[in-house]
Short mmCIF file of C-alpha atoms in Angstrom, two decimals:
data_model
loop_
_atom_site.label_atom_id
_atom_site.label_comp_id
_atom_site.label_asym_id
_atom_site.label_seq_id
_atom_site.Cartn_x
_atom_site.Cartn_y
_atom_site.Cartn_z
CA MET A 1 36.87 0.13 39.12
CA SER A 2 34.38 -2.65 39.77
CA ILE A 3 31.98 -0.18 41.50
CA ARG A 4 32.13 2.15 38.46
CA LEU A 5 31.46 -0.77 36.12
CA PHE A 6 28.60 -1.92 38.43
CA LEU A 7 27.05 1.58 38.44
CA VAL A 8 27.45 1.99 34.62
CA PHE A 9 25.87 -1.54 34.09
CA SER A 10 22.99 -0.72 36.48
CA LEU A 11 22.39 2.56 34.76
CA ILE A 12 22.24 0.92 31.36
CA ILE A 13 19.75 -1.63 32.64
CA PHE A 14 17.64 1.02 34.30
CA LEU A 15 17.52 3.16 31.09
CA GLY A 16 16.85 0.24 29.03
CA ASN A 17 13.75 -0.55 30.90
CA CYS A 18 12.29 2.98 30.73
CA ILE A 19 9.46 3.31 28.31
CA SER A 20 8.59 6.58 26.60
CA VAL A 21 4.75 6.53 25.96
CA MET A 22 3.17 8.85 23.39
CA ARG A 23 1.54 12.07 24.45
CA ILE A 24 -2.09 11.49 25.58
CA GLU A 25 -3.55 13.60 22.68
CA ASP A 26 -1.82 11.43 20.17
CA ARG A 27 -3.01 8.05 21.69
CA GLN A 28 -6.36 7.96 20.09
CA THR A 29 -8.27 6.45 17.06
CA GLN A 30 -11.81 7.25 15.96
CA SER A 31 -14.35 6.31 13.32
CA VAL A 32 -17.94 7.33 12.36
CA ILE A 33 -20.44 4.56 11.39
CA ASP A 34 -23.70 4.85 9.57
CA VAL A 35 -26.58 3.09 11.32
CA LYS A 36 -30.20 2.71 10.49
CA ALA A 37 -31.44 3.74 13.97
CA LYS A 38 -32.52 6.66 15.89
CA LYS A 39 -30.24 8.39 18.36
CA ASP A 40 -31.90 6.96 21.48
CA GLU A 41 -31.72 3.35 20.08
CA ILE A 42 -28.06 3.74 19.31
CA PHE A 43 -27.38 5.23 22.83
CA ASP A 44 -29.36 2.43 24.56
CA ARG A 45 -27.74 -0.38 22.55
CA ALA A 46 -24.20 1.20 23.19
CA LEU A 47 -24.99 1.45 26.94
CA ILE A 48 -26.09 -2.17 27.06
CA TRP A 49 -22.97 -3.29 25.32
CA ILE A 50 -20.65 -1.37 27.68
CA SER A 51 -22.62 -2.62 30.68
CA LYS A 52 -22.15 -6.22 29.63
CA ARG A 53 -18.51 -5.71 28.42
CA ALA A 54 -17.24 -3.88 31.53
CA THR A 55 -16.16 -5.69 34.74
CA ASP A 56 -17.92 -2.97 36.78
CA SER A 57 -20.03 -0.73 34.60
CA ASN A 58 -21.00 1.46 37.58
CA HIS A 59 -17.34 2.30 37.95
CA SER A 60 -16.43 2.25 34.27
CA ILE A 61 -19.09 4.52 32.83
CA LYS A 62 -18.09 8.13 33.50
CA ILE A 63 -20.68 10.04 31.61
CA LYS A 64 -24.06 8.89 30.10
CA ASP A 65 -26.09 11.79 28.71
CA LYS A 66 -29.01 10.53 26.72
CA VAL A 67 -30.07 14.03 25.66
CA GLU A 68 -26.72 14.72 24.05
CA GLY A 69 -26.36 10.94 23.01
CA ARG A 70 -22.97 10.74 24.70
CA ILE A 71 -21.38 7.89 26.69
CA ILE A 72 -17.80 7.98 28.06
CA ALA A 73 -16.45 4.89 29.71
CA ARG A 74 -13.00 3.68 31.03
CA LEU A 75 -12.42 0.12 29.82
CA GLY A 76 -9.68 -2.46 29.52
CA ILE A 77 -9.14 -5.63 27.51
CA LEU A 78 -6.57 -8.36 27.61
CA CYS A 79 -4.78 -8.25 24.28
CA LYS A 80 -1.28 -8.75 22.90
CA PRO A 81 -0.60 -6.35 20.02
CA SER A 82 1.06 -7.82 16.98
CA GLY A 83 4.26 -6.23 15.60
CA GLY A 84 6.47 -3.54 17.11
CA MET A 85 8.13 -3.45 20.42
CA MET A 86 5.12 -4.88 22.29
CA SER A 87 4.89 -8.09 20.33
CA ASN A 88 7.86 -9.71 21.98
CA THR A 89 6.91 -13.04 23.56
CA SER A 90 7.32 -11.78 27.15
CA TYR A 91 4.64 -9.18 26.84
CA ALA A 92 1.34 -10.34 28.42
CA GLY A 93 -0.84 -7.43 28.96
CA ARG A 94 -3.83 -5.29 29.01
CA ILE A 95 -4.92 -2.29 26.89
CA ASP A 96 -6.76 0.44 28.88
CA PHE A 97 -8.65 3.16 27.12
CA ASN A 98 -11.49 5.64 27.23
CA LEU A 99 -14.39 4.78 24.96
CA ASP A 100 -16.31 7.91 23.88
CA ILE A 101 -19.47 7.29 21.91
CA THR A 102 -21.56 10.00 20.42
CA ALA A 103 -24.94 9.04 19.01
CA LYS A 104 -26.96 11.00 16.40
CA ASP A 105 -29.83 9.85 14.19
CA ASN A 106 -28.48 7.30 11.65
CA LYS A 107 -24.78 7.66 12.82
CA ALA A 108 -22.41 7.16 15.73
CA ARG A 109 -18.96 8.38 16.32
CA ILE A 110 -16.64 5.97 18.28
CA ILE A 111 -13.43 7.33 19.81
CA PHE A 112 -10.82 5.29 21.65
CA ASP A 113 -8.50 7.69 23.47
CA ASP A 114 -5.98 7.72 26.26
CA ILE A 115 -4.94 4.25 24.92
CA ILE A 116 -2.20 2.61 27.19
CA ALA A 117 -0.71 -0.87 26.90
CA LEU A 118 0.17 -2.28 30.30
CA GLN A 119 2.43 -5.15 31.19
CA LEU A 120 0.62 -7.24 33.67
CA ALA A 121 2.04 -7.51 37.16
CA GLN A 122 4.29 -10.54 37.72
CA GLY A 123 5.50 -11.49 41.16
CA ASN A 124 6.62 -8.45 43.03
CA ARG A 125 6.75 -6.28 39.91
CA PRO A 126 3.68 -3.97 39.54
CA GLU A 127 1.92 -3.31 36.25
CA GLN A 128 3.90 -1.17 33.92
CA PRO A 129 3.08 0.98 30.91
CA VAL A 130 4.74 -0.37 27.82
CA GLY A 131 3.30 1.70 25.09
CA PRO A 132 2.28 2.88 22.60
CA GLU A 133 5.70 4.40 22.03
CA ASP A 134 5.01 5.69 18.54
CA LYS A 135 2.40 5.74 15.70
CA THR A 136 3.45 2.23 14.62
CA ASP A 137 2.64 0.87 18.15
CA LEU A 138 -0.69 2.59 18.12
CA GLU A 139 -1.57 1.25 14.71
CA ASN A 140 -0.69 -2.30 15.92
CA ILE A 141 -2.88 -1.83 19.10
CA ASP A 142 -5.69 -0.52 16.84
CA LYS A 143 -5.44 -3.37 14.28
CA THR A 144 -4.98 -6.20 16.76
CA CYS A 145 -7.06 -5.16 19.75
CA LEU A 146 -9.38 -2.30 19.01
CA VAL A 147 -10.67 -3.08 15.53
CA PRO A 148 -12.25 -6.36 16.65
CA LEU A 149 -13.84 -4.52 19.57
CA LYS A 150 -15.07 -1.85 17.20
CA LYS A 151 -16.66 -4.48 15.00
CA GLU A 152 -18.41 -6.01 18.16
CA LEU A 153 -19.64 -2.60 19.30
CA THR A 154 -20.92 -1.73 15.77
CA ALA A 155 -22.89 -4.90 15.62
CA ALA A 156 -24.39 -3.99 19.07
CA ILE A 157 -25.17 -0.44 17.95
CA GLU A 158 -26.81 -1.89 14.71
CA GLY A 159 -28.90 -4.12 16.80
CA THR A 160 -27.44 -7.33 15.24
CA ALA A 161 -25.41 -8.49 18.26
CA ALA A 162 -27.06 -11.19 20.20
CA ASN A 163 -26.40 -9.54 23.60
CA THR A 164 -28.30 -6.29 22.65
CA LYS A 165 -31.48 -7.73 21.21
CA LYS A 166 -34.47 -6.99 23.42
CA ASP A 167 -37.11 -9.24 21.98
CA ASP A 168 -34.82 -12.18 21.24
CA PHE A 169 -36.53 -14.63 23.56
#
């Protein structure tokens, strides 16, 4: 009897710790911004911003095609989303995502996709995906973590961010 009880209890704990992450094609957010700049300026400013933001830009930048005006990079930020399952006080984590920027004259499209929230490794426990589990989690990640990053990137693309000005010395 005690072995059965132990097995049932262990199964409940195991299943309770399993996280169901949304499908990859559903874990994205995008926006188009109007910018008073040429495609090449937008591209160069975005590339500078990513290079300064990424821990290792040589490893992070997957595609940089100036002719097409396209940059794709894999980035991560430390962030604790507000609301939803991931806002519990024990969550301390990182949000990993692909950043896909397409530049055209006077506009840029910014896509964050393959968004995944990770519980940081603690002790012997490795990093674990914890979300987003649903649209609410994704909206919380977007609002709390990605919107501030989008504002920072937009300022860089517009040429108003201090870290992208060329003649500011």
